[in-house]
């Protein structure tokens, strides 16, 4: 049976750790320019209903390095944009391609696509989750710190798709996660309830200073995600005090790392000086999108693919 990558909590910690192991190997081979054509002759369809820099480039370059090919499909220039049902698109793509990566709004639509497709589907971001990003983030933490499961992670800002995926990660891996958001911008209530029921160690607070105190990993994201552009001004007011700046970083552990999935609004959710500062691992994090997604694709689509 094929397996999809839609949500971190569909996977066990040991399955995700196997992806990190493969990622380490593929990254070393990429740096050494050693061939690793695990997806020779395969094609990934990449459906985008939202903008992207990192996701598009890293999947496309990743497929090329694995010996395959990636098709960039903007929904507005396909029949999907004219209303062709997702279930028909899924069947047609299953006849041409070996995998699908989709970036869209609705998690339910991605789940429907995966249910009907005969080929693996990867979630490249929905309003609810961004699982590939969290895999890259955790791999980056592993590279910079030992015992990543014993660290204290901290989410400051909007309770958005990134925050929801961090909550899932805390549930799967068992690390401590503190989440600080303003009132009205909490993470998805069902995601939080499921994680807590599964025993996840999550502290929710409205106070960013409390969340950051003694933390090992500080993480944030834009205050208005794609699709929320009209709320930008209202959100800027609601999120005053939720910026990752030098003062907040000083509350965390001395050897803490700061992450941001990018794109960032410098001077809003994070300052220029923190992005460029000694705690930032933000650009290593961005590069690791390439390596971790290659490992995800090889796991789902390769000859030794999981079932
Ligand atoms: N972090 C991330 O997904 O970036 P893009 O929107 O540029 O793909
Ligand atoms: N939360 C952001 C992440 C962008 C990578 C968004 O959904 O726009």
CSV table of C-alpha atoms and ligand atoms in Angstrom, one decimal:
chain,number,residue,atom,x,y,z
A,1,UNK,CA,0.0,0.0,0.0
A,2,UNK,CA,1.3,3.5,-0.8
A,3,UNK,CA,1.9,5.9,2.0
A,4,UNK,CA,1.3,9.7,1.9
A,5,UNK,CA,3.0,12.6,3.8
A,6,UNK,CA,0.1,14.7,4.9
A,7,UNK,CA,0.5,15.3,8.6
A,8,UNK,CA,3.3,14.4,11.1
A,9,UNK,CA,1.0,12.6,13.4
A,10,UNK,CA,0.2,10.0,10.7
A,11,UNK,CA,3.8,8.8,11.2
A,12,UNK,CA,5.6,7.2,14.2
A,13,UNK,CA,8.7,8.7,15.7
A,14,UNK,CA,10.8,5.8,14.5
A,15,UNK,CA,9.5,6.2,10.9
A,16,UNK,CA,10.4,9.9,11.0
A,17,UNK,CA,13.8,9.2,12.4
A,18,UNK,CA,14.4,6.8,9.5
A,19,UNK,CA,13.7,9.8,7.2
A,20,UNK,CA,16.3,11.9,9.2
A,21,UNK,CA,18.8,9.1,8.8
A,22,UNK,CA,18.3,8.9,5.0
A,23,UNK,CA,18.4,12.7,4.9
A,24,UNK,CA,21.8,12.7,6.6
A,25,UNK,CA,23.1,10.3,3.9
A,26,UNK,CA,21.6,12.2,1.0
A,27,UNK,CA,22.9,15.5,2.3
A,28,UNK,CA,26.4,14.1,2.5
A,29,UNK,CA,26.1,12.7,-1.0
A,30,UNK,CA,24.8,16.0,-2.3
A,31,UNK,CA,27.7,17.9,-0.7
A,32,UNK,CA,30.2,15.4,-2.1
A,33,UNK,CA,28.5,15.5,-5.5
A,34,UNK,CA,28.1,11.7,-5.3
A,35,UNK,CA,25.3,10.3,-7.4
A,36,UNK,CA,22.2,9.2,-5.5
A,37,UNK,CA,19.6,8.7,-8.3
A,38,UNK,CA,17.1,7.0,-6.2
A,39,UNK,CA,14.1,8.2,-8.3
A,40,UNK,CA,15.6,7.7,-11.7
A,41,UNK,CA,13.0,8.2,-14.4
A,42,UNK,CA,10.2,9.3,-11.9
A,43,UNK,CA,8.1,12.4,-12.1
A,44,UNK,CA,6.6,14.5,-9.3
A,45,UNK,CA,3.6,16.7,-10.1
A,46,UNK,CA,3.8,19.9,-8.0
A,47,UNK,CA,0.4,21.6,-7.6
A,48,UNK,CA,0.5,25.1,-6.3
A,49,UNK,CA,-2.6,27.1,-5.3
A,50,UNK,CA,-0.4,29.5,-3.2
A,51,UNK,CA,2.9,31.2,-3.8
A,52,UNK,CA,6.3,29.7,-3.0
A,53,UNK,CA,10.0,30.2,-3.2
A,54,UNK,CA,11.6,27.5,-1.0
A,55,UNK,CA,9.0,24.7,-1.5
A,56,UNK,CA,8.9,25.0,-5.2
A,57,UNK,CA,12.7,25.2,-5.7
A,58,UNK,CA,13.6,22.6,-3.2
A,59,UNK,CA,11.2,19.9,-4.5
A,60,UNK,CA,12.2,20.7,-8.1
A,61,UNK,CA,15.9,20.6,-7.5
A,62,UNK,CA,15.5,17.6,-5.2
A,63,UNK,CA,13.7,15.6,-7.9
A,64,UNK,CA,16.5,16.5,-10.4
A,65,UNK,CA,19.2,15.4,-8.0
A,66,UNK,CA,17.4,12.1,-7.4
A,67,UNK,CA,17.4,11.5,-11.2
A,68,UNK,CA,13.8,12.3,-11.7
A,69,UNK,CA,11.7,15.2,-13.0
A,70,UNK,CA,9.3,17.7,-11.4
A,71,UNK,CA,6.4,19.4,-13.1
A,72,UNK,CA,5.4,22.8,-11.8
A,73,UNK,CA,1.6,23.1,-12.1
A,74,UNK,CA,0.0,26.4,-11.0
A,75,UNK,CA,-3.7,25.6,-10.4
A,76,UNK,CA,-4.7,28.8,-12.2
A,77,UNK,CA,-3.2,27.4,-15.5
A,78,UNK,CA,-4.7,23.9,-15.2
A,79,UNK,CA,-8.2,22.7,-15.4
A,80,UNK,CA,-8.3,22.5,-11.6
A,81,UNK,CA,-8.5,26.3,-11.7
A,82,UNK,CA,-11.6,25.9,-13.8
A,83,UNK,CA,-13.3,23.6,-11.4
A,84,UNK,CA,-12.2,20.1,-12.5
A,85,UNK,CA,-12.9,17.9,-9.5
A,86,UNK,CA,-9.9,16.9,-7.4
A,87,UNK,CA,-11.0,13.2,-7.7
A,88,UNK,CA,-10.7,13.3,-11.4
A,89,UNK,CA,-7.4,15.2,-11.3
A,90,UNK,CA,-6.1,12.5,-8.8
A,91,UNK,CA,-7.0,9.7,-11.2
A,92,UNK,CA,-5.5,11.4,-14.2
A,93,UNK,CA,-2.2,12.3,-12.5
A,94,UNK,CA,-1.9,8.8,-11.1
A,95,UNK,CA,-1.7,7.6,-14.7
A,96,UNK,CA,1.2,10.0,-15.6
A,97,UNK,CA,3.2,10.6,-12.5
A,98,UNK,CA,4.9,8.8,-9.6
A,99,UNK,CA,4.1,11.3,-6.8
A,100,UNK,CA,2.2,14.5,-6.1
A,101,UNK,CA,3.2,17.5,-4.0
A,102,UNK,CA,0.4,19.9,-3.3
A,103,UNK,CA,0.3,23.4,-1.7
A,104,UNK,CA,-3.2,24.6,-1.1
A,105,UNK,CA,-5.7,25.9,1.4
A,106,UNK,CA,-7.8,23.0,2.6
A,107,UNK,CA,-6.3,20.0,4.4
A,108,UNK,CA,-9.5,18.1,3.6
A,109,UNK,CA,-8.8,18.6,-0.1
A,110,UNK,CA,-5.3,17.2,0.3
A,111,UNK,CA,-6.6,14.2,2.1
A,112,UNK,CA,-9.2,13.6,-0.6
A,113,UNK,CA,-6.5,13.9,-3.2
A,114,UNK,CA,-4.4,11.3,-1.3
A,115,UNK,CA,-7.4,9.0,-0.8
A,116,UNK,CA,-8.1,8.8,-4.5
A,117,UNK,CA,-4.6,9.0,-6.0
A,118,UNK,CA,-2.8,5.7,-6.6
A,119,UNK,CA,0.5,7.5,-6.1
A,120,UNK,CA,2.0,9.1,-2.9
A,121,UNK,CA,0.8,12.6,-2.0
A,122,UNK,CA,3.0,15.1,0.0
A,123,UNK,CA,1.5,18.1,1.8
A,124,UNK,CA,3.6,21.2,0.7
A,125,UNK,CA,1.5,23.4,3.1
A,126,UNK,CA,-2.2,23.9,3.8
A,127,UNK,CA,-3.9,26.3,6.1
A,128,UNK,CA,-3.7,23.7,8.8
A,129,UNK,CA,-0.2,22.1,8.5
A,130,UNK,CA,3.3,22.5,7.0
A,131,UNK,CA,4.8,19.1,7.8
A,132,UNK,CA,7.8,19.2,5.4
A,133,UNK,CA,8.9,22.4,7.0
A,134,UNK,CA,8.9,20.9,10.5
A,135,UNK,CA,10.9,17.9,9.3
A,136,UNK,CA,13.5,20.4,7.9
A,137,UNK,CA,13.4,22.3,11.2
A,138,UNK,CA,14.0,19.3,13.3
A,139,UNK,CA,16.7,18.0,11.1
A,140,UNK,CA,18.4,21.4,11.5
A,141,UNK,CA,18.1,21.2,15.3
A,142,UNK,CA,19.6,17.7,15.2
A,143,UNK,CA,22.6,19.0,13.2
A,144,UNK,CA,23.1,21.9,15.8
A,145,UNK,CA,22.3,20.2,19.0
A,146,UNK,CA,22.5,16.7,20.6
A,147,UNK,CA,19.5,14.9,22.0
A,148,UNK,CA,16.9,17.0,20.2
A,149,UNK,CA,14.1,15.1,22.0
A,150,UNK,CA,15.3,16.5,25.4
A,151,UNK,CA,15.2,20.1,24.3
A,152,UNK,CA,12.6,22.8,25.2
A,153,UNK,CA,10.9,24.3,22.1
A,154,UNK,CA,9.1,27.5,22.0
A,155,UNK,CA,6.6,28.9,19.5
A,156,UNK,CA,6.0,32.7,19.6
A,157,UNK,CA,3.3,34.4,17.5
A,158,UNK,CA,0.4,33.2,15.4
A,159,UNK,CA,-1.2,29.8,16.1
A,160,UNK,CA,-1.0,29.0,12.4
A,161,UNK,CA,-0.1,26.0,10.2
A,162,UNK,CA,3.4,26.0,11.5
A,163,UNK,CA,2.3,26.1,15.1
A,164,UNK,CA,-0.1,23.2,14.5
A,165,UNK,CA,2.6,21.1,12.9
A,166,UNK,CA,5.0,21.9,15.9
A,167,UNK,CA,2.2,20.6,18.2
A,168,UNK,CA,2.0,17.4,16.2
A,169,UNK,CA,5.8,17.1,16.4
A,170,UNK,CA,5.7,17.5,20.1
A,171,UNK,CA,3.1,14.8,20.3
A,172,UNK,CA,5.1,12.4,18.1
A,173,UNK,CA,8.5,12.9,19.6
A,174,UNK,CA,7.6,13.7,23.2
A,175,UNK,CA,9.6,17.0,23.6
A,176,UNK,CA,8.4,20.0,25.6
A,177,UNK,CA,6.8,22.7,23.5
A,178,UNK,CA,5.7,26.1,24.8
A,179,UNK,CA,3.2,28.1,22.7
A,180,UNK,CA,2.7,31.8,23.1
A,181,UNK,CA,0.0,33.5,21.0
A,182,UNK,CA,-2.3,36.5,21.6
A,183,UNK,CA,-5.9,35.8,22.5
A,184,UNK,CA,-7.9,34.9,19.4
A,185,UNK,CA,-4.9,33.6,17.5
A,186,UNK,CA,-4.5,30.3,19.3
A,187,UNK,CA,-3.5,27.1,17.4
A,188,UNK,CA,-6.2,24.8,16.1
A,189,UNK,CA,-8.3,23.6,19.0
A,190,UNK,CA,-8.7,20.1,17.7
A,191,UNK,CA,-5.0,19.7,17.0
A,192,UNK,CA,-4.2,20.9,20.5
A,193,UNK,CA,-6.8,18.6,22.1
A,194,UNK,CA,-5.6,15.6,20.2
A,195,UNK,CA,-2.0,16.2,21.2
A,196,UNK,CA,-2.8,16.7,24.8
A,197,UNK,CA,-4.9,13.5,24.8
A,198,UNK,CA,-1.9,11.7,23.4
A,199,UNK,CA,0.1,13.0,26.4
A,200,UNK,CA,2.1,15.8,24.6
A,201,UNK,CA,4.0,18.1,26.9
A,202,UNK,CA,2.6,21.4,25.7
A,203,UNK,CA,2.4,24.6,27.7
A,204,UNK,CA,0.1,27.3,26.3
A,205,UNK,CA,0.5,30.9,27.5
A,206,UNK,CA,-0.2,34.4,26.3
A,207,UNK,CA,3.1,35.6,27.6
A,208,UNK,CA,6.1,35.3,25.2
A,209,UNK,CA,8.6,36.0,28.0
A,210,UNK,CA,7.2,33.0,30.0
A,211,UNK,CA,7.4,30.8,26.9
A,212,UNK,CA,11.0,31.9,26.1
A,213,UNK,CA,12.4,31.6,29.6
A,214,UNK,CA,15.1,28.9,29.5
A,215,UNK,CA,14.1,27.6,26.1
A,216,UNK,CA,16.5,25.9,23.7
A,217,UNK,CA,14.7,26.6,20.4
A,218,UNK,CA,12.8,29.7,19.6
A,219,UNK,CA,10.6,29.7,16.6
A,220,UNK,CA,8.2,32.1,14.9
A,221,UNK,CA,6.5,32.9,11.6
A,222,UNK,CA,4.7,35.8,9.9
A,223,UNK,CA,1.6,37.3,11.6
A,224,UNK,CA,-0.5,37.1,8.5
A,225,UNK,CA,-0.2,33.9,6.5
A,226,UNK,CA,-1.0,33.4,2.8
A,227,UNK,CA,-4.8,34.0,2.4
A,228,UNK,CA,-4.9,36.4,5.4
A,229,UNK,CA,-3.3,39.4,3.7
A,230,UNK,CA,-6.5,41.6,4.3
A,231,UNK,CA,-6.0,41.1,8.0
A,232,UNK,CA,-2.4,42.4,8.0
A,233,UNK,CA,-3.1,45.7,9.8
A,234,UNK,CA,-5.4,44.2,12.4
A,235,UNK,CA,-2.9,41.5,13.1
A,236,UNK,CA,0.0,43.9,13.5
A,237,UNK,CA,-1.9,45.5,16.3
A,238,UNK,CA,-2.9,42.2,17.9
A,239,UNK,CA,0.7,40.8,17.8
A,240,UNK,CA,2.5,43.8,19.5
A,241,UNK,CA,4.8,42.2,22.1
A,242,UNK,CA,5.1,38.9,20.2
A,243,UNK,CA,8.3,39.8,18.3
A,244,UNK,CA,11.4,37.7,18.6
A,245,UNK,CA,14.0,40.3,19.4
A,246,UNK,CA,17.3,40.4,21.3
A,247,UNK,CA,15.5,41.0,24.6
A,248,UNK,CA,13.4,37.9,24.2
A,249,UNK,CA,16.3,35.8,23.0
A,250,UNK,CA,18.2,36.9,26.1
A,251,UNK,CA,15.5,35.2,28.2
A,252,UNK,CA,16.2,31.8,26.5
A,253,UNK,CA,19.2,29.6,27.2
A,254,UNK,CA,22.6,31.1,26.2
A,255,UNK,CA,23.1,28.5,23.5
A,256,UNK,CA,19.6,28.7,22.2
A,257,UNK,CA,18.9,28.6,18.4
A,258,UNK,CA,16.3,30.8,16.6
A,259,UNK,CA,14.3,29.5,13.6
A,260,UNK,CA,11.9,30.9,11.1
A,261,UNK,CA,10.5,29.0,8.1
A,262,UNK,CA,10.7,32.2,5.9
A,263,UNK,CA,9.6,34.3,4.2
A,264,UNK,CA,10.1,36.7,7.2
A,265,UNK,CA,8.8,40.2,7.7
A,266,UNK,CA,11.9,41.7,9.2
A,267,UNK,CA,11.0,44.2,12.0
A,268,UNK,CA,7.6,42.6,12.6
A,269,UNK,CA,7.6,39.0,14.0
A,270,UNK,CA,11.4,39.0,14.2
A,271,UNK,CA,14.1,41.6,14.1
A,272,UNK,CA,16.9,42.0,11.6
A,273,UNK,CA,19.5,41.6,14.3
A,274,UNK,CA,18.1,38.3,15.5
A,275,UNK,CA,17.9,36.9,11.9
A,276,UNK,CA,21.5,37.9,11.3
A,277,UNK,CA,22.6,37.2,14.9
A,278,UNK,CA,24.7,34.3,16.4
A,279,UNK,CA,21.7,32.3,17.5
A,280,UNK,CA,20.0,32.2,14.1
A,281,UNK,CA,20.0,28.9,12.2
A,282,UNK,CA,17.4,30.2,9.7
A,283,UNK,CA,19.4,29.8,6.5
A,284,UNK,CA,20.6,26.3,7.4
A,285,UNK,CA,16.9,25.5,8.1
A,286,UNK,CA,16.0,26.8,4.6
A,287,UNK,CA,18.7,24.7,2.9
A,288,UNK,CA,17.6,21.6,4.8
A,289,UNK,CA,14.2,21.7,3.0
A,290,UNK,CA,16.0,20.3,0.0
A,291,UNK,CA,17.7,17.5,1.9
A,292,UNK,CA,14.8,16.4,4.0
A,293,UNK,CA,12.3,16.5,1.2
A,294,UNK,CA,14.6,14.3,-0.9
A,295,UNK,CA,14.5,11.8,1.9
A,296,UNK,CA,10.7,12.1,2.2
A,297,UNK,CA,10.3,11.5,-1.6
A,298,UNK,CA,12.8,8.6,-1.6
A,299,UNK,CA,10.9,7.0,1.3
A,300,UNK,CA,7.5,7.4,-0.4
A,301,UNK,CA,8.5,6.8,-4.0
A,302,UNK,CA,11.8,4.9,-4.0
A,303,UNK,CA,12.2,1.1,-4.7
A,304,UNK,CA,12.5,0.5,-0.9
A,305,UNK,CA,9.5,2.7,-0.2
A,306,UNK,CA,7.6,2.3,2.9
A,307,UNK,CA,4.2,0.5,2.7
B,1,LIG,N1,8.9,28.1,4.1
B,1,LIG,C1,8.3,27.9,3.0
B,1,LIG,O1,7.5,27.0,2.8
B,1,LIG,O2,8.7,28.8,2.0
B,1,LIG,P1,8.0,29.1,0.6
B,1,LIG,O3,6.6,29.7,0.9
B,1,LIG,O4,8.9,30.1,-0.1
B,1,LIG,O5,7.8,27.8,-0.1
B,2,LIG,N1,2.4,30.4,7.8
B,2,LIG,C1,2.9,30.8,6.6
B,2,LIG,C2,4.0,29.9,6.2
B,2,LIG,C3,4.7,30.2,4.9
B,2,LIG,C4,5.8,29.2,4.6
B,2,LIG,C5,1.8,30.8,5.5
B,2,LIG,O1,1.0,29.9,5.5
B,2,LIG,O2,1.8,31.7,4.7
